PDB file of N, CA and C in Angstrom:
ATOM      1  N   ILE A1388      12.197  11.597  -1.666  1.00  0.00           N
ATOM      2  CA  ILE A1388      11.581  12.295  -0.543  1.00  0.00           C
ATOM      3  C   ILE A1388      10.579  11.382   0.150  1.00  0.00           C
ATOM      4  N   VAL A1389       9.727  10.747  -0.636  1.00  0.00           N
ATOM      5  CA  VAL A1389       8.694   9.876  -0.073  1.00  0.00           C
ATOM      6  C   VAL A1389       9.324   8.706   0.678  1.00  0.00           C
ATOM      7  N   ALA A1390      10.334   8.086   0.098  1.00  0.00           N
ATOM      8  CA  ALA A1390      10.967   6.921   0.733  1.00  0.00           C
ATOM      9  C   ALA A1390      11.555   7.270   2.100  1.00  0.00           C
ATOM     10  N   LEU A1391      12.051   8.477   2.259  1.00  0.00           N
ATOM     11  CA  LEU A1391      12.632   8.889   3.532  1.00  0.00           C
ATOM     12  C   LEU A1391      11.576   9.061   4.621  1.00  0.00           C
ATOM     13  N   MET A1392      10.319   9.194   4.239  1.00  0.00           N
ATOM     14  CA  MET A1392       9.242   9.403   5.206  1.00  0.00           C
ATOM     15  C   MET A1392       8.472   8.120   5.505  1.00  0.00           C
ATOM     16  N   THR A1393       8.968   6.992   5.074  1.00  0.00           N
ATOM     17  CA  THR A1393       8.258   5.727   5.266  1.00  0.00           C
ATOM     18  C   THR A1393       9.023   4.826   6.219  1.00  0.00           C
ATOM     19  N   GLN A1394       8.477   3.651   6.444  1.00  0.00           N
ATOM     20  CA  GLN A1394       9.178   2.642   7.235  1.00  0.00           C
ATOM     21  C   GLN A1394       9.209   1.339   6.454  1.00  0.00           C
ATOM     22  N   ILE A1395      10.252   0.560   6.665  1.00  0.00           N
ATOM     23  CA  ILE A1395      10.369  -0.740   6.012  1.00  0.00           C
ATOM     24  C   ILE A1395       9.698  -1.783   6.894  1.00  0.00           C
ATOM     25  N   VAL A1396       8.844  -2.597   6.282  1.00  0.00           N
ATOM     26  CA  VAL A1396       8.203  -3.711   6.991  1.00  0.00           C
ATOM     27  C   VAL A1396       8.544  -5.006   6.262  1.00  0.00           C
ATOM     28  N   GLU A1397       8.621  -6.077   7.024  1.00  0.00           N
ATOM     29  CA  GLU A1397       8.902  -7.393   6.452  1.00  0.00           C
ATOM     30  C   GLU A1397       7.746  -8.320   6.788  1.00  0.00           C
ATOM     31  N   ARG A1398       7.348  -9.112   5.817  1.00  0.00           N
ATOM     32  CA  ARG A1398       6.277 -10.088   6.010  1.00  0.00           C
ATOM     33  C   ARG A1398       6.753 -11.431   5.460  1.00  0.00           C
ATOM     34  N   LYS A1399       6.320 -12.490   6.098  1.00  0.00           N
ATOM     35  CA  LYS A1399       6.707 -13.843   5.709  1.00  0.00           C
ATOM     36  C   LYS A1399       5.729 -14.420   4.692  1.00  0.00           C
ATOM     37  N   GLN A1400       6.217 -15.364   3.902  1.00  0.00           N
ATOM     38  CA  GLN A1400       5.380 -16.081   2.943  1.00  0.00           C
ATOM     39  C   GLN A1400       4.150 -16.624   3.670  1.00  0.00           C
ATOM     40  N   GLY A1401       2.984 -16.446   3.062  1.00  0.00           N
ATOM     41  CA  GLY A1401       1.742 -16.937   3.632  1.00  0.00           C
ATOM     42  C   GLY A1401       1.008 -15.933   4.504  1.00  0.00           C
ATOM     43  N   GLU A1402       1.671 -14.851   4.914  1.00  0.00           N
ATOM     44  CA  GLU A1402       1.011 -13.839   5.739  1.00  0.00           C
ATOM     45  C   GLU A1402       0.070 -12.993   4.886  1.00  0.00           C
ATOM     46  N   ARG A1403      -1.026 -12.583   5.483  1.00  0.00           N
ATOM     47  CA  ARG A1403      -1.965 -11.685   4.807  1.00  0.00           C
ATOM     48  C   ARG A1403      -1.577 -10.259   5.172  1.00  0.00           C
ATOM     49  N   LEU A1404      -1.332  -9.454   4.149  1.00  0.00           N
ATOM     50  CA  LEU A1404      -0.961  -8.050   4.340  1.00  0.00           C
ATOM     51  C   LEU A1404      -2.207  -7.183   4.493  1.00  0.00           C
ATOM     52  N   MET A1405      -3.239  -7.470   3.705  1.00  0.00           N
ATOM     53  CA  MET A1405      -4.482  -6.698   3.721  1.00  0.00           C
ATOM     54  C   MET A1405      -5.667  -7.624   3.547  1.00  0.00           C
ATOM     55  N   GLU A1406      -6.815  -7.194   4.087  1.00  0.00           N
ATOM     56  CA  GLU A1406      -8.034  -7.980   3.956  1.00  0.00           C
ATOM     57  C   GLU A1406      -9.192  -7.078   3.537  1.00  0.00           C
ATOM     58  N   THR A1407     -10.002  -7.563   2.610  1.00  0.00           N
ATOM     59  CA  THR A1407     -11.160  -6.818   2.125  1.00  0.00           C
ATOM     60  C   THR A1407     -12.007  -6.329   3.294  1.00  0.00           C
ATOM     61  N   GLY A1408     -12.381  -5.039   3.246  1.00  0.00           N
ATOM     62  CA  GLY A1408     -13.229  -4.450   4.272  1.00  0.00           C
ATOM     63  C   GLY A1408     -12.484  -3.936   5.487  1.00  0.00           C
ATOM     64  N   GLN A1409     -11.223  -4.302   5.613  1.00  0.00           N
ATOM     65  CA  GLN A1409     -10.403  -3.871   6.740  1.00  0.00           C
ATOM     66  C   GLN A1409     -10.163  -2.363   6.663  1.00  0.00           C
ATOM     67  N   LYS A1410     -10.147  -1.699   7.820  1.00  0.00           N
ATOM     68  CA  LYS A1410      -9.812  -0.273   7.854  1.00  0.00           C
ATOM     69  C   LYS A1410      -8.372  -0.118   7.381  1.00  0.00           C
ATOM     70  N   SER A1411      -8.160   0.838   6.495  1.00  0.00           N
ATOM     71  CA  SER A1411      -6.833   1.031   5.914  1.00  0.00           C
ATOM     72  C   SER A1411      -5.884   1.679   6.914  1.00  0.00           C
ATOM     73  N   ASP A1412      -4.660   1.178   6.956  1.00  0.00           N
ATOM     74  CA  ASP A1412      -3.638   1.769   7.817  1.00  0.00           C
ATOM     75  C   ASP A1412      -2.432   2.259   7.022  1.00  0.00           C
ATOM     76  N   GLY A1413      -2.515   2.192   5.703  1.00  0.00           N
ATOM     77  CA  GLY A1413      -1.410   2.678   4.884  1.00  0.00           C
ATOM     78  C   GLY A1413      -1.349   1.985   3.539  1.00  0.00           C
ATOM     79  N   MET A1414      -0.431   2.458   2.725  1.00  0.00           N
ATOM     80  CA  MET A1414      -0.176   1.808   1.444  1.00  0.00           C
ATOM     81  C   MET A1414       1.268   1.345   1.447  1.00  0.00           C
ATOM     82  N   TYR A1415       1.597   0.469   0.506  1.00  0.00           N
ATOM     83  CA  TYR A1415       2.899  -0.183   0.497  1.00  0.00           C
ATOM     84  C   TYR A1415       3.531  -0.141  -0.883  1.00  0.00           C
ATOM     85  N   LEU A1416       4.836  -0.035  -0.905  1.00  0.00           N
ATOM     86  CA  LEU A1416       5.629  -0.159  -2.122  1.00  0.00           C
ATOM     87  C   LEU A1416       6.489  -1.408  -1.949  1.00  0.00           C
ATOM     88  N   THR A1417       6.418  -2.316  -2.901  1.00  0.00           N
ATOM     89  CA  THR A1417       7.155  -3.577  -2.806  1.00  0.00           C
ATOM     90  C   THR A1417       8.630  -3.355  -3.128  1.00  0.00           C
ATOM     91  N   ILE A1418       9.485  -3.723  -2.193  1.00  0.00           N
ATOM     92  CA  ILE A1418      10.939  -3.665  -2.395  1.00  0.00           C
ATOM     93  C   ILE A1418      11.424  -5.015  -2.899  1.00  0.00           C
ATOM     94  N   GLU A1419      10.996  -6.083  -2.211  1.00  0.00           N
ATOM     95  CA  GLU A1419      11.366  -7.458  -2.577  1.00  0.00           C
ATOM     96  C   GLU A1419      10.190  -8.374  -2.327  1.00  0.00           C
ATOM     97  N   GLY A1420      10.068  -9.392  -3.147  1.00  0.00           N
ATOM     98  CA  GLY A1420       9.063 -10.412  -2.928  1.00  0.00           C
ATOM     99  C   GLY A1420       7.909 -10.336  -3.907  1.00  0.00           C
ATOM    100  N   THR A1421       6.990 -11.275  -3.749  1.00  0.00           N
ATOM    101  CA  THR A1421       5.821 -11.372  -4.613  1.00  0.00           C
ATOM    102  C   THR A1421       4.577 -11.473  -3.735  1.00  0.00           C
ATOM    103  N   LEU A1422       3.551 -10.732  -4.124  1.00  0.00           N
ATOM    104  CA  LEU A1422       2.279 -10.748  -3.406  1.00  0.00           C
ATOM    105  C   LEU A1422       1.164 -11.087  -4.369  1.00  0.00           C
ATOM    106  N   GLN A1423       0.065 -11.611  -3.837  1.00  0.00           N
ATOM    107  CA  GLN A1423      -1.093 -11.991  -4.645  1.00  0.00           C
ATOM    108  C   GLN A1423      -2.317 -11.269  -4.098  1.00  0.00           C
ATOM    109  N   SER A1424      -3.007 -10.520  -4.960  1.00  0.00           N
ATOM    110  CA  SER A1424      -4.263  -9.891  -4.545  1.00  0.00           C
ATOM    111  C   SER A1424      -5.423 -10.759  -5.008  1.00  0.00           C
ATOM    112  N   SER A1425      -6.507 -10.721  -4.228  1.00  0.00           N
ATOM    113  CA  SER A1425      -7.679 -11.531  -4.543  1.00  0.00           C
ATOM    114  C   SER A1425      -8.913 -10.905  -3.893  1.00  0.00           C
ATOM    115  N   ILE A1426     -10.064 -11.337  -4.357  1.00  0.00           N
ATOM    116  CA  ILE A1426     -11.329 -10.986  -3.721  1.00  0.00           C
ATOM    117  C   ILE A1426     -12.076 -12.282  -3.450  1.00  0.00           C
ATOM    118  N   GLU A1427     -13.028 -12.212  -2.545  1.00  0.00           N
ATOM    119  CA  GLU A1427     -13.811 -13.402  -2.232  1.00  0.00           C
ATOM    120  C   GLU A1427     -15.184 -13.283  -2.873  1.00  0.00           C
ATOM    121  N   ARG A1428     -15.558 -14.327  -3.619  1.00  0.00           N
ATOM    122  CA  ARG A1428     -16.880 -14.408  -4.246  1.00  0.00           C
ATOM    123  C   ARG A1428     -17.494 -15.750  -3.895  1.00  0.00           C
ATOM    124  N   ASP A1429     -18.645 -15.705  -3.285  1.00  0.00           N
ATOM    125  CA  ASP A1429     -19.358 -16.930  -2.903  1.00  0.00           C
ATOM    126  C   ASP A1429     -18.458 -17.885  -2.112  1.00  0.00           C
ATOM    127  N   GLY A1430     -17.639 -17.316  -1.224  1.00  0.00           N
ATOM    128  CA  GLY A1430     -16.786 -18.134  -0.372  1.00  0.00           C
ATOM    129  C   GLY A1430     -15.520 -18.651  -1.031  1.00  0.00           C
ATOM    130  N   VAL A1431     -15.268 -18.246  -2.278  1.00  0.00           N
ATOM    131  CA  VAL A1431     -14.090 -18.706  -3.015  1.00  0.00           C
ATOM    132  C   VAL A1431     -13.181 -17.511  -3.304  1.00  0.00           C
ATOM    133  N   LEU A1432     -11.857 -17.671  -3.051  1.00  0.00           N
ATOM    134  CA  LEU A1432     -10.911 -16.607  -3.370  1.00  0.00           C
ATOM    135  C   LEU A1432     -10.663 -16.571  -4.873  1.00  0.00           C
ATOM    136  N   VAL A1433     -10.890 -15.417  -5.473  1.00  0.00           N
ATOM    137  CA  VAL A1433     -10.678 -15.222  -6.905  1.00  0.00           C
ATOM    138  C   VAL A1433      -9.415 -14.381  -7.076  1.00  0.00           C
ATOM    139  N   PRO A1434      -8.354 -14.943  -7.672  1.00  0.00           N
ATOM    140  CA  PRO A1434      -7.113 -14.189  -7.861  1.00  0.00           C
ATOM    141  C   PRO A1434      -7.323 -12.987  -8.780  1.00  0.00           C
ATOM    142  N   LEU A1435      -6.699 -11.867  -8.437  1.00  0.00           N
ATOM    143  CA  LEU A1435      -6.779 -10.669  -9.268  1.00  0.00           C
ATOM    144  C   LEU A1435      -5.459 -10.388  -9.982  1.00  0.00           C
ATOM    145  N   ASN A1436      -4.378 -10.314  -9.208  1.00  0.00           N
ATOM    146  CA  ASN A1436      -3.103  -9.914  -9.794  1.00  0.00           C
ATOM    147  C   ASN A1436      -1.953 -10.353  -8.894  1.00  0.00           C
ATOM    148  N   ARG A1437      -0.792 -10.531  -9.517  1.00  0.00           N
ATOM    149  CA  ARG A1437       0.438 -10.763  -8.760  1.00  0.00           C
ATOM    150  C   ARG A1437       1.218  -9.465  -8.783  1.00  0.00           C
ATOM    151  N   HIS A1438       1.864  -9.172  -7.662  1.00  0.00           N
ATOM    152  CA  HIS A1438       2.584  -7.913  -7.513  1.00  0.00           C
ATOM    153  C   HIS A1438       4.023  -8.209  -7.127  1.00  0.00           C
ATOM    154  N   GLY A1439       4.940  -7.421  -7.678  1.00  0.00           N
ATOM    155  CA  GLY A1439       6.355  -7.599  -7.389  1.00  0.00           C
ATOM    156  C   GLY A1439       7.042  -6.274  -7.153  1.00  0.00           C
ATOM    157  N   ARG A1440       8.338  -6.314  -7.248  1.00  0.00           N
ATOM    158  CA  ARG A1440       9.185  -5.156  -6.976  1.00  0.00           C
ATOM    159  C   ARG A1440       8.678  -3.915  -7.723  1.00  0.00           C
ATOM    160  N   GLY A1441       8.531  -2.822  -6.966  1.00  0.00           N
ATOM    161  CA  GLY A1441       8.102  -1.555  -7.542  1.00  0.00           C
ATOM    162  C   GLY A1441       6.608  -1.329  -7.562  1.00  0.00           C
ATOM    163  N   ASP A1442       5.825  -2.369  -7.286  1.00  0.00           N
ATOM    164  CA  ASP A1442       4.363  -2.220  -7.300  1.00  0.00           C
ATOM    165  C   ASP A1442       3.871  -1.569  -6.009  1.00  0.00           C
ATOM    166  N   VAL A1443       2.848  -0.718  -6.151  1.00  0.00           N
ATOM    167  CA  VAL A1443       2.213  -0.046  -5.027  1.00  0.00           C
ATOM    168  C   VAL A1443       0.911  -0.774  -4.706  1.00  0.00           C
ATOM    169  N   LEU A1444       0.687  -1.023  -3.422  1.00  0.00           N
ATOM    170  CA  LEU A1444      -0.500  -1.744  -2.964  1.00  0.00           C
ATOM    171  C   LEU A1444      -1.191  -0.943  -1.862  1.00  0.00           C
ATOM    172  N   GLY A1445      -2.508  -0.942  -1.859  1.00  0.00           N
ATOM    173  CA  GLY A1445      -3.256  -0.336  -0.773  1.00  0.00           C
ATOM    174  C   GLY A1445      -3.536   1.138  -0.902  1.00  0.00           C
ATOM    175  N   GLU A1446      -3.208   1.720  -2.047  1.00  0.00           N
ATOM    176  CA  GLU A1446      -3.410   3.165  -2.209  1.00  0.00           C
ATOM    177  C   GLU A1446      -4.887   3.548  -2.207  1.00  0.00           C
ATOM    178  N   VAL A1447      -5.739   2.696  -2.748  1.00  0.00           N
ATOM    179  CA  VAL A1447      -7.178   2.979  -2.758  1.00  0.00           C
ATOM    180  C   VAL A1447      -7.698   3.036  -1.319  1.00  0.00           C
ATOM    181  N   GLY A1448      -7.318   2.060  -0.530  1.00  0.00           N
ATOM    182  CA  GLY A1448      -7.753   2.025   0.865  1.00  0.00           C
ATOM    183  C   GLY A1448      -7.258   3.192   1.678  1.00  0.00           C
ATOM    184  N   LEU A1449      -6.046   3.656   1.395  1.00  0.00           N
ATOM    185  CA  LEU A1449      -5.494   4.787   2.137  1.00  0.00           C
ATOM    186  C   LEU A1449      -6.360   6.027   1.954  1.00  0.00           C
ATOM    187  N   PHE A1450      -6.858   6.232   0.751  1.00  0.00           N
ATOM    188  CA  PHE A1450      -7.635   7.435   0.476  1.00  0.00           C
ATOM    189  C   PHE A1450      -9.131   7.248   0.676  1.00  0.00           C
ATOM    190  N   ARG A1451      -9.600   6.016   0.619  1.00  0.00           N
ATOM    191  CA  ARG A1451     -11.033   5.766   0.811  1.00  0.00           C
ATOM    192  C   ARG A1451     -11.358   5.217   2.189  1.00  0.00           C
ATOM    193  N   GLY A1452     -10.329   4.773   2.923  1.00  0.00           N
ATOM    194  CA  GLY A1452     -10.508   4.343   4.300  1.00  0.00           C
ATOM    195  C   GLY A1452     -10.752   2.862   4.511  1.00  0.00           C
ATOM    196  N   GLU A1453     -10.959   2.091   3.442  1.00  0.00           N
ATOM    197  CA  GLU A1453     -11.273   0.666   3.580  1.00  0.00           C
ATOM    198  C   GLU A1453     -10.608  -0.133   2.461  1.00  0.00           C
ATOM    199  N   ARG A1454     -10.111  -1.326   2.796  1.00  0.00           N
ATOM    200  CA  ARG A1454      -9.465  -2.193   1.816  1.00  0.00           C
ATOM    201  C   ARG A1454     -10.493  -2.766   0.836  1.00  0.00           C
ATOM    202  N   THR A1455     -10.087  -2.866  -0.427  1.00  0.00           N
ATOM    203  CA  THR A1455     -10.993  -3.365  -1.467  1.00  0.00           C
ATOM    204  C   THR A1455     -10.631  -4.765  -1.943  1.00  0.00           C
ATOM    205  N   ALA A1456      -9.519  -5.322  -1.443  1.00  0.00           N
ATOM    206  CA  ALA A1456      -9.089  -6.667  -1.844  1.00  0.00           C
ATOM    207  C   ALA A1456      -8.222  -7.271  -0.755  1.00  0.00           C
ATOM    208  N   ASN A1457      -8.061  -8.577  -0.809  1.00  0.00           N
ATOM    209  CA  ASN A1457      -7.101  -9.279   0.041  1.00  0.00           C
ATOM    210  C   ASN A1457      -5.750  -9.232  -0.655  1.00  0.00           C
ATOM    211  N   VAL A1458      -4.681  -9.133   0.125  1.00  0.00           N
ATOM    212  CA  VAL A1458      -3.327  -9.229  -0.424  1.00  0.00           C
ATOM    213  C   VAL A1458      -2.532 -10.152   0.482  1.00  0.00           C
ATOM    214  N   ASP A1459      -2.037 -11.245  -0.099  1.00  0.00           N
ATOM    215  CA  ASP A1459      -1.265 -12.236   0.637  1.00  0.00           C
ATOM    216  C   ASP A1459       0.160 -12.290   0.093  1.00  0.00           C
ATOM    217  N   CYS A1460       1.106 -12.598   0.968  1.00  0.00           N
ATOM    218  CA  CYS A1460       2.504 -12.715   0.562  1.00  0.00           C
ATOM    219  C   CYS A1460       2.740 -14.100  -0.036  1.00  0.00           C
ATOM    220  N   ALA A1461       3.076 -14.142  -1.313  1.00  0.00           N
ATOM    221  CA  ALA A1461       3.377 -15.404  -1.989  1.00  0.00           C
ATOM    222  C   ALA A1461       4.799 -15.861  -1.663  1.00  0.00           C
ATOM    223  N   THR A1462       5.656 -14.908  -1.295  1.00  0.00           N
ATOM    224  CA  THR A1462       7.030 -15.186  -0.864  1.00  0.00           C
ATOM    225  C   THR A1462       7.319 -14.266   0.321  1.00  0.00           C
ATOM    226  N   ASP A1463       8.465 -14.416   0.954  1.00  0.00           N
ATOM    227  CA  ASP A1463       8.880 -13.442   1.964  1.00  0.00           C
ATOM    228  C   ASP A1463       8.982 -12.083   1.273  1.00  0.00           C
ATOM    229  N   CYS A1464       8.547 -11.018   1.950  1.00  0.00           N
ATOM    230  CA  CYS A1464       8.484  -9.688   1.328  1.00  0.00           C
ATOM    231  C   CYS A1464       9.077  -8.611   2.219  1.00  0.00           C
ATOM    232  N   ARG A1465       9.652  -7.622   1.565  1.00  0.00           N
ATOM    233  CA  ARG A1465      10.057  -6.368   2.221  1.00  0.00           C
ATOM    234  C   ARG A1465       9.325  -5.254   1.497  1.00  0.00           C
ATOM    235  N   LEU A1466       8.710  -4.360   2.283  1.00  0.00           N
ATOM    236  CA  LEU A1466       7.883  -3.304   1.703  1.00  0.00           C
ATOM    237  C   LEU A1466       8.145  -1.987   2.417  1.00  0.00           C
ATOM    238  N   LEU A1467       7.929  -0.887   1.700  1.00  0.00           N
ATOM    239  CA  LEU A1467       7.901   0.430   2.327  1.00  0.00           C
ATOM    240  C   LEU A1467       6.457   0.715   2.686  1.00  0.00           C
ATOM    241  N   ARG A1468       6.191   1.115   3.932  1.00  0.00           N
ATOM    242  CA  ARG A1468       4.843   1.432   4.386  1.00  0.00           C
ATOM    243  C   ARG A1468       4.692   2.943   4.482  1.00  0.00           C
ATOM    244  N   PHE A1469       3.625   3.459   3.889  1.00  0.00           N
ATOM    245  CA  PHE A1469       3.354   4.886   3.843  1.00  0.00           C
ATOM    246  C   PHE A1469       1.935   5.097   4.355  1.00  0.00           C
ATOM    247  N   ASP A1470       1.764   5.863   5.440  1.00  0.00           N
ATOM    248  CA  ASP A1470       0.433   6.030   6.022  1.00  0.00           C
ATOM    249  C   ASP A1470      -0.055   7.482   5.919  1.00  0.00           C
ATOM    250  N   GLN A1471      -1.241   7.735   6.463  1.00  0.00           N
ATOM    251  CA  GLN A1471      -1.849   9.059   6.379  1.00  0.00           C
ATOM    252  C   GLN A1471      -0.983  10.113   7.065  1.00  0.00           C
ATOM    253  N   GLN A1472      -0.357   9.755   8.148  1.00  0.00           N
ATOM    254  CA  GLN A1472       0.531  10.686   8.849  1.00  0.00           C
ATOM    255  C   GLN A1472       1.708  11.078   7.953  1.00  0.00           C
ATOM    256  N   ASN A1473       2.262  10.108   7.219  1.00  0.00           N
ATOM    257  CA  ASN A1473       3.345  10.404   6.286  1.00  0.00           C
ATOM    258  C   ASN A1473       2.867  11.359   5.201  1.00  0.00           C
ATOM    259  N   LEU A1474       1.651  11.120   4.690  1.00  0.00           N
ATOM    260  CA  LEU A1474       1.092  11.962   3.639  1.00  0.00           C
ATOM    261  C   LEU A1474       0.898  13.394   4.129  1.00  0.00           C
ATOM    262  N   THR A1475       0.386  13.547   5.343  1.00  0.00           N
ATOM    263  CA  THR A1475       0.185  14.881   5.919  1.00  0.00           C
ATOM    264  C   THR A1475       1.512  15.604   6.064  1.00  0.00           C
ATOM    265  N   ARG A1476       2.518  14.889   6.552  1.00  0.00           N
ATOM    266  CA  ARG A1476       3.851  15.488   6.709  1.00  0.00           C
ATOM    267  C   ARG A1476       4.439  15.861   5.352  1.00  0.00           C
ATOM    268  N   LEU A1477       4.247  15.002   4.357  1.00  0.00           N
ATOM    269  CA  LEU A1477       4.731  15.285   3.008  1.00  0.00           C
ATOM    270  C   LEU A1477       4.078  16.554   2.453  1.00  0.00           C
ATOM    271  N   GLN A1478       2.770  16.671   2.629  1.00  0.00           N
ATOM    272  CA  GLN A1478       2.063  17.856   2.126  1.00  0.00           C
ATOM    273  C   GLN A1478       2.541  19.120   2.824  1.00  0.00           C
ATOM    274  N   ARG A1479       2.797  19.016   4.120  1.00  0.00           N
ATOM    275  CA  ARG A1479       3.238  20.179   4.877  1.00  0.00           C
ATOM    276  C   ARG A1479       4.652  20.614   4.466  1.00  0.00           C
ATOM    277  N   ARG A1480       5.547  19.659   4.300  1.00  0.00           N
ATOM    278  CA  ARG A1480       6.942  19.988   3.989  1.00  0.00           C
ATOM    279  C   ARG A1480       7.185  20.243   2.505  1.00  0.00           C
ATOM    280  N   TYR A1481       6.431  19.540   1.657  1.00  0.00           N
ATOM    281  CA  TYR A1481       6.606  19.659   0.210  1.00  0.00           C
ATOM    282  C   TYR A1481       5.233  19.779  -0.432  1.00  0.00           C
ATOM    283  N   PRO A1482       4.590  20.930  -0.327  1.00  0.00           N
ATOM    284  CA  PRO A1482       3.194  21.070  -0.772  1.00  0.00           C
ATOM    285  C   PRO A1482       2.938  20.628  -2.211  1.00  0.00           C
ATOM    286  N   ARG A1483       3.821  20.935  -3.105  1.00  0.00           N
ATOM    287  CA  ARG A1483       3.616  20.572  -4.511  1.00  0.00           C
ATOM    288  C   ARG A1483       3.643  19.055  -4.710  1.00  0.00           C
ATOM    289  N   THR A1484       4.623  18.374  -4.104  1.00  0.00           N
ATOM    290  CA  THR A1484       4.728  16.922  -4.204  1.00  0.00           C
ATOM    291  C   THR A1484       3.542  16.247  -3.523  1.00  0.00           C
ATOM    292  N   GLY A1485       3.176  16.700  -2.345  1.00  0.00           N
ATOM    293  CA  GLY A1485       2.055  16.122  -1.619  1.00  0.00           C
ATOM    294  C   GLY A1485       0.753  16.264  -2.372  1.00  0.00           C
ATOM    295  N   HIS A1486       0.531  17.415  -2.991  1.00  0.00           N
ATOM    296  CA  HIS A1486      -0.696  17.639  -3.763  1.00  0.00           C
ATOM    297  C   HIS A1486      -0.743  16.710  -4.974  1.00  0.00           C
ATOM    298  N   THR A1487       0.385  16.543  -5.662  1.00  0.00           N
ATOM    299  CA  THR A1487       0.450  15.674  -6.834  1.00  0.00           C
ATOM    300  C   THR A1487       0.151  14.233  -6.449  1.00  0.00           C
ATOM    301  N   ARG A1488       0.728  13.750  -5.357  1.00  0.00           N
ATOM    302  CA  ARG A1488       0.494  12.374  -4.896  1.00  0.00           C
ATOM    303  C   ARG A1488      -0.982  12.162  -4.567  1.00  0.00           C
ATOM    304  N   ARG A1489      -1.591  13.084  -3.842  1.00  0.00           N
ATOM    305  CA  ARG A1489      -2.991  12.941  -3.448  1.00  0.00           C
ATOM    306  C   ARG A1489      -3.909  12.964  -4.675  1.00  0.00           C
ATOM    307  N   ARG A1490      -3.623  13.846  -5.631  1.00  0.00           N
ATOM    308  CA  ARG A1490      -4.441  13.946  -6.837  1.00  0.00           C
ATOM    309  C   ARG A1490      -4.357  12.663  -7.659  1.00  0.00           C
ATOM    310  N   ARG A1491      -3.162  12.110  -7.839  1.00  0.00           N
ATOM    311  CA  ARG A1491      -3.001  10.887  -8.619  1.00  0.00           C
ATOM    312  C   ARG A1491      -3.691   9.708  -7.950  1.00  0.00           C
ATOM    313  N   ALA A1492      -3.592   9.612  -6.635  1.00  0.00           N
ATOM    314  CA  ALA A1492      -4.196   8.486  -5.921  1.00  0.00           C
ATOM    315  C   ALA A1492      -5.716   8.543  -5.991  1.00  0.00           C
ATOM    316  N   ALA A1493      -6.279   9.728  -6.070  1.00  0.00           N
ATOM    317  CA  ALA A1493      -7.728   9.877  -6.095  1.00  0.00           C
ATOM    318  C   ALA A1493      -8.317   9.501  -7.453  1.00  0.00           C
ATOM    319  N   GLN A1494      -7.487   9.433  -8.489  1.00  0.00           N
ATOM    320  CA  GLN A1494      -7.992   9.148  -9.849  1.00  0.00           C
ATOM    321  C   GLN A1494      -8.362   7.712 -10.032  1.00  0.00           C
TER     322      GLN A1494
END
């Protein structure tokens, strides 16, 4: 159900998908590719985690309104993008599923 309400986006190796402090515009599910999350400390990028197929990125920002880490594409990537409008539509059409998704993301 969720996948049908999203859009597929493609990003090239080296592109930044998200930046710390940026206003959130959605969360992503990785279909293909590898991404690297990091934070900046004293002007130096500190790696946090590598993300691959099936990983969800940006969910914290979607619910809190602001990105908490940088995410860069380590390879060419294909992702499903899910935004606040999708979440609202999901809750309206499938109240039980929408409530479960929102509750889990808030934890």
